[in-house]
């Protein structure tokens, strides 16, 4: 934070007006459910994105980051289009969205710093989008509420960035509360904060460090597959999304789909949505072990039915299953690499890290990155 302010002053010749922080997230259970209208259970983590910002009078947006060397200057205009793979496409997309809503903005000095591994499935993109939208809302007094900020960030991701993501990530990093997980109904957007008591356990996050080159296209492929399965089931069922269907009804009607792969995708979605309900009950009963068992089942379903895991994530989860002191583990987020999470007895965490690192390196050829996190608050101003 001090370093960020110092750098801001060095680069822009003034103190930032305000500094904001938005965390990343992990999803505890309920994967590939948000765009199918079901329930998810994410929580925010301790890593995220900081933004130091001030208005300027020269009608120029100056984007800089402590993580990337390219400094970008863009004149204030009516709209922008996506700028390839550059990191600043996220804040630019948010600015573009605000301009489309006819908010009047001035030029800005923006300096970002993030400690989330980029593209590792911890929502670094939602984190930078939400921190930007939240900051601009405060700075220009736009009077948007948190849900407006979430919806405009999701729209940016869908339309400006071009990823068909659901609402989970943006919602989680905006609404999260310390020591809570958010039970979010992605259809109605009703939500409840569920106490996430870890007792003697730690939430361990394991980054596979696998380059996720195919992640976006594969993600969009799953999105389309679910749409096709739903369309087929709608021939006889009156539903708006897959998560409205009970498992028994699905078993009776799955022949309508007529394609084995699409039927597997739908089965994952319907069963996973049900697992979330069960998982919440276990959390409420303080039965972390049963919660952990559901994490393992969720992973299997993502591995065999939804097919979004991979050798790296499976290696981590297989290791975790056999590790004395680990009661649950699964991939988290979109998959195809990215991160896994595990619940590990506190006194065994060091051993878990050491043994997993060496097991993983032998099998995969390079090291994972492992850290622990508590469940943290969502976006806010940093004093
Ligand atoms: C990504 C997307 C989310 C969600 C998860 C899978 O993180 O951004 O909207 O679909 O994948 O659960």
Coordinates of C-alpha atoms and ligand atoms in Angstrom, one line a residue:
X1 CA 0.0 0.0 0.0
X2 CA 2.8 2.5 1.0
X3 CA 4.8 1.3 -2.0
X4 CA 1.8 1.8 -4.3
X5 CA 1.3 5.4 -3.0
X6 CA 4.9 6.2 -3.4
X7 CA 5.0 4.8 -6.9
X8 CA 1.9 6.8 -7.7
X9 CA 3.5 10.0 -6.6
X10 CA 6.7 9.2 -8.5
X11 CA 4.8 8.4 -11.7
X12 CA 2.0 11.1 -11.7
X13 CA 3.6 13.8 -9.5
X14 CA 0.8 13.8 -6.9
X15 CA -0.8 11.7 -4.1
X16 CA -3.6 9.4 -5.2
X17 CA -7.0 10.7 -4.2
X18 CA -8.1 7.3 -3.0
X19 CA -6.9 3.7 -2.8
X20 CA -9.2 0.6 -3.2
X21 CA -8.7 -3.1 -2.9
X22 CA -10.7 -6.0 -4.4
X23 CA -9.9 -9.6 -3.5
X24 CA -9.9 -12.7 -5.7
X25 CA -12.1 -15.7 -4.9
X26 CA -12.2 -19.4 -4.7
X27 CA -15.4 -21.4 -5.2
X28 CA -15.9 -23.9 -2.4
X29 CA -18.4 -25.9 -4.3
X30 CA -21.0 -25.5 -7.1
X31 CA -18.8 -25.5 -10.2
X32 CA -20.0 -24.6 -13.7
X33 CA -23.3 -23.9 -12.1
X34 CA -23.7 -20.1 -12.3
X35 CA -24.5 -19.9 -16.0
X36 CA -27.0 -22.8 -15.5
X37 CA -29.0 -20.9 -12.9
X38 CA -28.1 -22.8 -9.8
X39 CA -26.4 -22.2 -6.5
X40 CA -22.7 -21.6 -5.9
X41 CA -20.7 -21.1 -2.7
X42 CA -17.6 -18.9 -3.2
X43 CA -15.6 -16.9 -0.7
X44 CA -13.1 -14.1 -1.2
X45 CA -9.4 -14.7 -0.5
X46 CA -6.6 -12.6 0.9
X47 CA -4.9 -11.8 -2.4
X48 CA -6.3 -9.4 -4.9
X49 CA -5.9 -6.1 -6.8
X50 CA -5.2 -2.6 -5.4
X51 CA -6.0 0.5 -7.3
X52 CA -4.6 4.0 -6.5
X53 CA -6.5 6.6 -8.5
X54 CA -7.0 10.4 -9.0
X55 CA -9.0 12.5 -11.5
X56 CA -7.0 14.7 -13.9
X57 CA -8.0 17.7 -16.0
X58 CA -6.4 16.7 -19.2
X59 CA -9.1 14.2 -20.4
X60 CA -6.6 11.4 -20.6
X61 CA -6.8 8.0 -19.0
X62 CA -3.3 7.0 -17.9
X63 CA -3.2 3.3 -17.1
X64 CA -0.2 1.9 -15.2
X65 CA 0.5 -1.2 -13.3
X66 CA 3.3 -2.3 -10.9
X67 CA 2.9 -5.8 -12.6
X68 CA 3.3 -4.8 -16.2
X69 CA 5.8 -2.4 -17.8
X70 CA 3.5 -1.0 -20.5
X71 CA 2.1 2.4 -19.6
X72 CA -0.9 3.4 -21.6
X73 CA -2.5 6.8 -22.4
X74 CA -5.9 7.0 -24.0
X75 CA -7.9 10.2 -24.7
X76 CA -11.4 10.4 -23.3
X77 CA -13.7 9.5 -26.1
X78 CA -17.3 8.2 -26.5
X79 CA -16.5 4.5 -26.6
X80 CA -13.6 2.1 -26.9
X81 CA -13.1 -1.3 -28.3
X82 CA -11.1 -4.2 -26.9
X83 CA -7.4 -3.9 -27.1
X84 CA -6.1 -7.5 -27.8
X85 CA -4.6 -9.2 -24.9
X86 CA -3.3 -6.1 -23.0
X87 CA -3.9 -6.1 -19.3
X88 CA -5.7 -2.7 -19.3
X89 CA -8.5 -4.1 -21.4
X90 CA -10.3 -4.8 -18.1
X91 CA -10.4 -1.3 -16.7
X92 CA -10.9 0.1 -20.1
X93 CA -13.9 -2.2 -20.6
X94 CA -15.4 -0.9 -17.3
X95 CA -14.8 2.7 -18.4
X96 CA -16.4 1.9 -21.8
X97 CA -19.4 0.4 -20.0
X98 CA -19.9 3.5 -17.8
X99 CA -19.6 5.8 -20.9
X100 CA -22.3 3.6 -22.6
X101 CA -24.5 4.3 -19.6
X102 CA -23.9 8.0 -20.3
X103 CA -22.0 8.7 -17.1
X104 CA -19.8 11.7 -17.5
X105 CA -16.2 10.9 -16.5
X106 CA -13.0 12.9 -16.5
X107 CA -9.5 11.8 -17.3
X108 CA -7.8 9.6 -14.6
X109 CA -4.5 8.5 -13.3
X110 CA -4.7 4.8 -12.5
X111 CA -2.1 2.7 -10.9
X112 CA -2.8 -1.0 -10.3
X113 CA -1.0 -3.7 -8.3
X114 CA -2.2 -7.3 -8.0
X115 CA -0.8 -10.3 -6.2
X116 CA -3.2 -12.9 -7.6
X117 CA -1.6 -15.2 -10.1
X118 CA -3.0 -14.1 -13.4
X119 CA -5.2 -16.5 -15.3
X120 CA -5.0 -19.1 -12.5
X121 CA -8.7 -19.3 -11.9
X122 CA -8.8 -17.0 -8.8
X123 CA -10.7 -14.3 -10.6
X124 CA -8.0 -11.9 -11.3
X125 CA -10.2 -10.4 -14.0
X126 CA -13.3 -10.0 -11.8
X127 CA -11.0 -8.5 -9.2
X128 CA -9.6 -5.8 -11.5
X129 CA -13.0 -5.1 -13.1
X130 CA -14.8 -4.7 -9.7
X131 CA -12.0 -2.6 -8.2
X132 CA -12.2 -0.2 -11.2
X133 CA -16.0 0.0 -11.2
X134 CA -16.2 0.4 -7.4
X135 CA -13.5 3.1 -7.5
X136 CA -15.0 5.1 -10.3
X137 CA -18.4 4.9 -8.7
X138 CA -17.0 6.5 -5.5
X139 CA -14.8 9.0 -7.3
X140 CA -17.5 10.4 -9.6
X141 CA -20.4 9.8 -7.2
X142 CA -22.3 7.7 -9.7
X143 CA -24.7 6.3 -7.1
X144 CA -24.5 2.7 -8.4
X145 CA -25.1 0.1 -5.8
X146 CA -23.0 -3.1 -5.5
X147 CA -25.3 -5.1 -7.6
X148 CA -25.2 -2.5 -10.4
X149 CA -21.4 -2.7 -10.2
X150 CA -21.5 -6.5 -10.4
X151 CA -23.8 -6.5 -13.4
X152 CA -21.8 -4.0 -15.3
X153 CA -18.6 -5.8 -14.6
X154 CA -20.1 -9.1 -15.8
X155 CA -21.4 -7.3 -19.0
X156 CA -17.9 -6.1 -19.6
X157 CA -16.5 -9.6 -19.3
X158 CA -19.2 -11.0 -21.6
X159 CA -19.3 -8.3 -24.2
X160 CA -16.0 -6.4 -24.1
X161 CA -13.7 -9.2 -23.2
X162 CA -15.7 -11.9 -24.9
X163 CA -16.0 -14.6 -22.2
X164 CA -19.4 -16.1 -21.5
X165 CA -18.8 -16.3 -17.8
X166 CA -21.7 -16.4 -15.3
X167 CA -22.1 -14.0 -12.4
X168 CA -20.3 -15.8 -9.6
X169 CA -16.9 -14.2 -9.7
X170 CA -18.0 -10.6 -9.9
X171 CA -20.6 -11.2 -7.2
X172 CA -18.3 -13.0 -4.9
X173 CA -15.5 -10.4 -4.9
X174 CA -18.0 -7.6 -4.4
X175 CA -20.2 -9.0 -1.7
X176 CA -17.9 -11.3 0.3
X177 CA -17.6 -11.0 4.0
X178 CA -14.9 -12.1 6.4
X179 CA -15.2 -15.8 7.6
X180 CA -18.3 -16.2 5.4
X181 CA -19.0 -18.0 2.1
X182 CA -21.8 -16.7 -0.1
X183 CA -24.6 -19.0 -1.0
X184 CA -25.7 -17.3 -4.2
X185 CA -28.7 -18.3 -6.2
X186 CA -27.5 -17.4 -9.7
X187 CA -31.0 -17.4 -11.1
X188 CA -32.7 -15.0 -8.7
X189 CA -29.5 -13.4 -7.3
X190 CA -30.8 -13.9 -3.8
X191 CA -27.9 -14.7 -1.5
X192 CA -27.1 -15.7 2.1
X193 CA -23.8 -15.3 4.0
X194 CA -22.9 -18.7 5.4
X195 CA -20.5 -19.0 8.3
X196 CA -17.4 -20.7 7.0
X197 CA -15.8 -22.0 10.2
X198 CA -12.5 -23.8 9.6
X199 CA -11.8 -24.8 13.2
X200 CA -8.6 -26.9 13.2
X201 CA -8.3 -26.8 9.4
X202 CA -6.8 -24.4 6.8
X203 CA -8.0 -23.5 3.4
X204 CA -5.1 -24.3 1.1
X205 CA -4.9 -23.0 -2.5
X206 CA -2.8 -24.9 -5.0
X207 CA -2.0 -23.2 -8.3
X208 CA -1.1 -25.9 -10.9
X209 CA 1.0 -23.3 -12.8
X210 CA -0.3 -24.8 -16.0
X211 CA -0.6 -22.4 -18.9
X212 CA -4.3 -22.1 -19.6
X213 CA -4.2 -21.5 -23.3
X214 CA -7.4 -23.3 -24.1
X215 CA -9.4 -22.2 -21.1
X216 CA -11.6 -19.5 -22.7
X217 CA -12.5 -21.5 -25.7
X218 CA -13.2 -24.7 -23.7
X219 CA -15.3 -22.7 -21.2
X220 CA -17.4 -21.3 -24.0
X221 CA -17.8 -24.8 -25.4
X222 CA -19.2 -26.1 -22.1
X223 CA -21.5 -23.1 -22.0
X224 CA -22.9 -24.0 -25.4
X225 CA -23.2 -27.7 -24.6
X226 CA -25.4 -26.9 -21.6
X227 CA -27.6 -24.7 -23.7
X228 CA -28.0 -27.5 -26.2
X229 CA -28.8 -30.1 -23.5
X230 CA -31.4 -27.7 -22.0
X231 CA -33.0 -27.0 -25.4
X232 CA -33.5 -30.8 -25.8
X233 CA -34.9 -31.3 -22.4
X234 CA -37.3 -28.4 -22.9
X235 CA -39.2 -30.5 -25.5
X236 CA -41.0 -32.1 -22.5
X237 CA -40.0 -30.0 -19.5
X238 CA -41.1 -26.5 -18.7
X239 CA -37.9 -25.1 -17.2
X240 CA -35.7 -22.0 -17.8
X241 CA -32.4 -23.6 -16.8
X242 CA -30.8 -27.0 -16.1
X243 CA -30.6 -26.4 -12.3
X244 CA -34.4 -26.4 -12.1
X245 CA -34.4 -30.1 -12.9
X246 CA -34.4 -32.8 -10.2
X247 CA -32.1 -35.7 -10.6
X248 CA -35.0 -38.2 -10.9
X249 CA -36.7 -36.1 -13.6
X250 CA -33.4 -35.9 -15.4
X251 CA -33.0 -39.7 -15.3
X252 CA -36.5 -40.1 -16.9
X253 CA -36.0 -37.5 -19.6
X254 CA -32.3 -37.7 -20.5
X255 CA -33.1 -39.8 -23.6
X256 CA -34.4 -36.5 -25.1
X257 CA -30.9 -35.2 -25.3
X258 CA -29.8 -38.0 -27.6
X259 CA -26.1 -37.3 -27.2
X260 CA -24.0 -39.0 -24.6
X261 CA -21.6 -36.1 -24.1
X262 CA -24.3 -33.5 -23.6
X263 CA -26.1 -35.8 -21.2
X264 CA -22.9 -36.1 -19.1
X265 CA -22.6 -32.4 -19.0
X266 CA -26.2 -32.0 -17.8
X267 CA -25.9 -34.7 -15.2
X268 CA -22.9 -32.9 -13.7
X269 CA -24.8 -29.6 -13.5
X270 CA -27.9 -31.1 -11.9
X271 CA -26.0 -33.3 -9.3
X272 CA -23.5 -30.5 -8.5
X273 CA -26.3 -28.1 -7.8
X274 CA -27.8 -30.6 -5.4
X275 CA -24.4 -31.1 -3.7
X276 CA -24.2 -27.3 -2.9
X277 CA -27.4 -27.6 -0.9
X278 CA -26.0 -30.6 1.0
X279 CA -22.7 -28.9 1.5
X280 CA -24.3 -25.8 3.1
X281 CA -26.2 -28.1 5.5
X282 CA -22.9 -29.6 6.6
X283 CA -21.3 -26.2 7.1
X284 CA -24.2 -25.2 9.2
X285 CA -23.9 -28.4 11.3
X286 CA -20.2 -27.7 11.6
X287 CA -19.5 -31.0 10.0
X288 CA -16.4 -30.1 7.9
X289 CA -15.6 -33.7 7.2
X290 CA -18.8 -34.3 5.4
X291 CA -18.3 -31.0 3.6
X292 CA -14.9 -32.3 2.5
X293 CA -16.3 -35.5 1.1
X294 CA -18.6 -33.5 -1.1
X295 CA -15.6 -31.6 -2.4
X296 CA -14.0 -34.9 -3.5
X297 CA -17.3 -35.9 -5.2
X298 CA -17.6 -32.6 -6.9
X299 CA -14.1 -33.0 -8.3
X300 CA -14.8 -36.5 -9.7
X301 CA -17.9 -35.1 -11.4
X302 CA -15.9 -32.3 -13.0
X303 CA -13.3 -34.8 -14.0
X304 CA -15.4 -37.5 -15.5
X305 CA -18.7 -35.9 -16.5
X306 CA -17.9 -32.3 -17.2
X307 CA -14.4 -33.0 -18.3
X308 CA -12.8 -29.7 -17.3
X309 CA -10.0 -31.1 -15.1
X310 CA -6.7 -32.4 -16.3
X311 CA -3.6 -34.3 -15.2
X312 CA -2.3 -31.4 -13.1
X313 CA -5.5 -30.9 -11.1
X314 CA -6.2 -34.6 -10.8
X315 CA -2.6 -35.2 -9.5
X316 CA -3.3 -32.6 -6.7
X317 CA -6.7 -34.1 -5.7
X318 CA -5.4 -37.7 -5.8
X319 CA -2.5 -36.8 -3.6
X320 CA -4.9 -34.9 -1.2
X321 CA -7.2 -37.9 -1.0
X322 CA -4.3 -40.1 0.3
X323 CA -2.9 -37.5 2.6
X324 CA -3.6 -38.0 6.3
X325 CA -5.0 -34.7 7.6
X326 CA -6.7 -33.6 4.3
X327 CA -10.5 -34.0 4.4
X328 CA -11.4 -32.5 1.1
X329 CA -10.0 -31.2 -2.2
X330 CA -11.2 -30.2 -5.6
X331 CA -10.5 -28.0 -8.6
X332 CA -12.0 -24.6 -8.2
X333 CA -13.1 -22.1 -11.0
X334 CA -13.3 -22.9 -14.6
X335 CA -10.7 -25.7 -14.7
X336 CA -8.3 -26.7 -17.5
X337 CA -5.5 -25.9 -15.2
X338 CA -5.8 -23.1 -12.7
X339 CA -6.2 -23.9 -9.0
X340 CA -7.3 -26.6 -6.6
X341 CA -8.4 -26.1 -3.0
X342 CA -7.9 -28.4 -0.1
X343 CA -9.0 -28.5 3.6
X344 CA -6.0 -29.6 5.6
X345 CA -5.4 -30.0 9.4
X346 CA -3.5 -26.9 10.5
X347 CA -0.6 -28.9 12.1
X348 CA -0.2 -30.9 8.8
X349 CA -0.2 -28.0 6.4
X350 CA 3.6 -27.6 6.2
X351 CA 4.0 -31.3 5.5
X352 CA 1.2 -31.2 3.0
X353 CA 2.9 -28.4 1.1
X354 CA 6.3 -30.1 1.1
X355 CA 5.0 -33.5 0.1
X356 CA 2.6 -32.3 -2.5
X357 CA 5.2 -30.1 -4.1
X358 CA 7.7 -32.9 -4.5
X359 CA 5.0 -35.4 -5.7
X360 CA 3.6 -32.9 -8.2
X361 CA 7.0 -32.0 -9.5
X362 CA 7.9 -35.6 -10.1
X363 CA 4.7 -36.3 -11.9
X364 CA 4.1 -33.1 -13.8
X365 CA 7.6 -31.8 -14.3
X366 CA 7.4 -28.4 -12.5
X367 CA 6.4 -27.0 -9.2
X368 CA 2.9 -25.8 -8.1
X369 CA 2.5 -22.7 -6.0
X370 CA 0.8 -23.3 -2.6
X371 CA -0.6 -20.8 -0.1
X372 CA -3.3 -20.6 2.5
X373 CA -6.1 -18.1 2.9
X374 CA -8.9 -17.2 5.2
X375 CA -12.3 -16.1 3.9
X376 CA -12.0 -12.3 3.4
X377 CA -14.1 -9.2 2.9
X378 CA -15.1 -8.0 -0.6
X379 CA -14.2 -4.8 -2.4
X380 CA -13.7 -1.6 -0.5
X381 CA -11.7 1.5 0.1
X382 CA -8.3 1.1 1.8
X383 CA -7.7 3.7 4.5
Ligands
LIG1 C1 -15.2 -19.1 -14.2 C2 -16.4 -18.2 -14.5 C3 -17.5 -18.3 -13.5 C4 -17.9 -19.7 -13.3 C5 -16.7 -20.6 -13.1 C6 -17.0 -22.1 -13.1 O1 -14.6 -18.7 -13.0 O2 -15.9 -16.9 -14.6 O3 -18.6 -17.5 -13.9 O4 -18.7 -20.2 -14.4 O5 -15.7 -20.4 -14.1 O6 -17.8 -22.4 -12.0

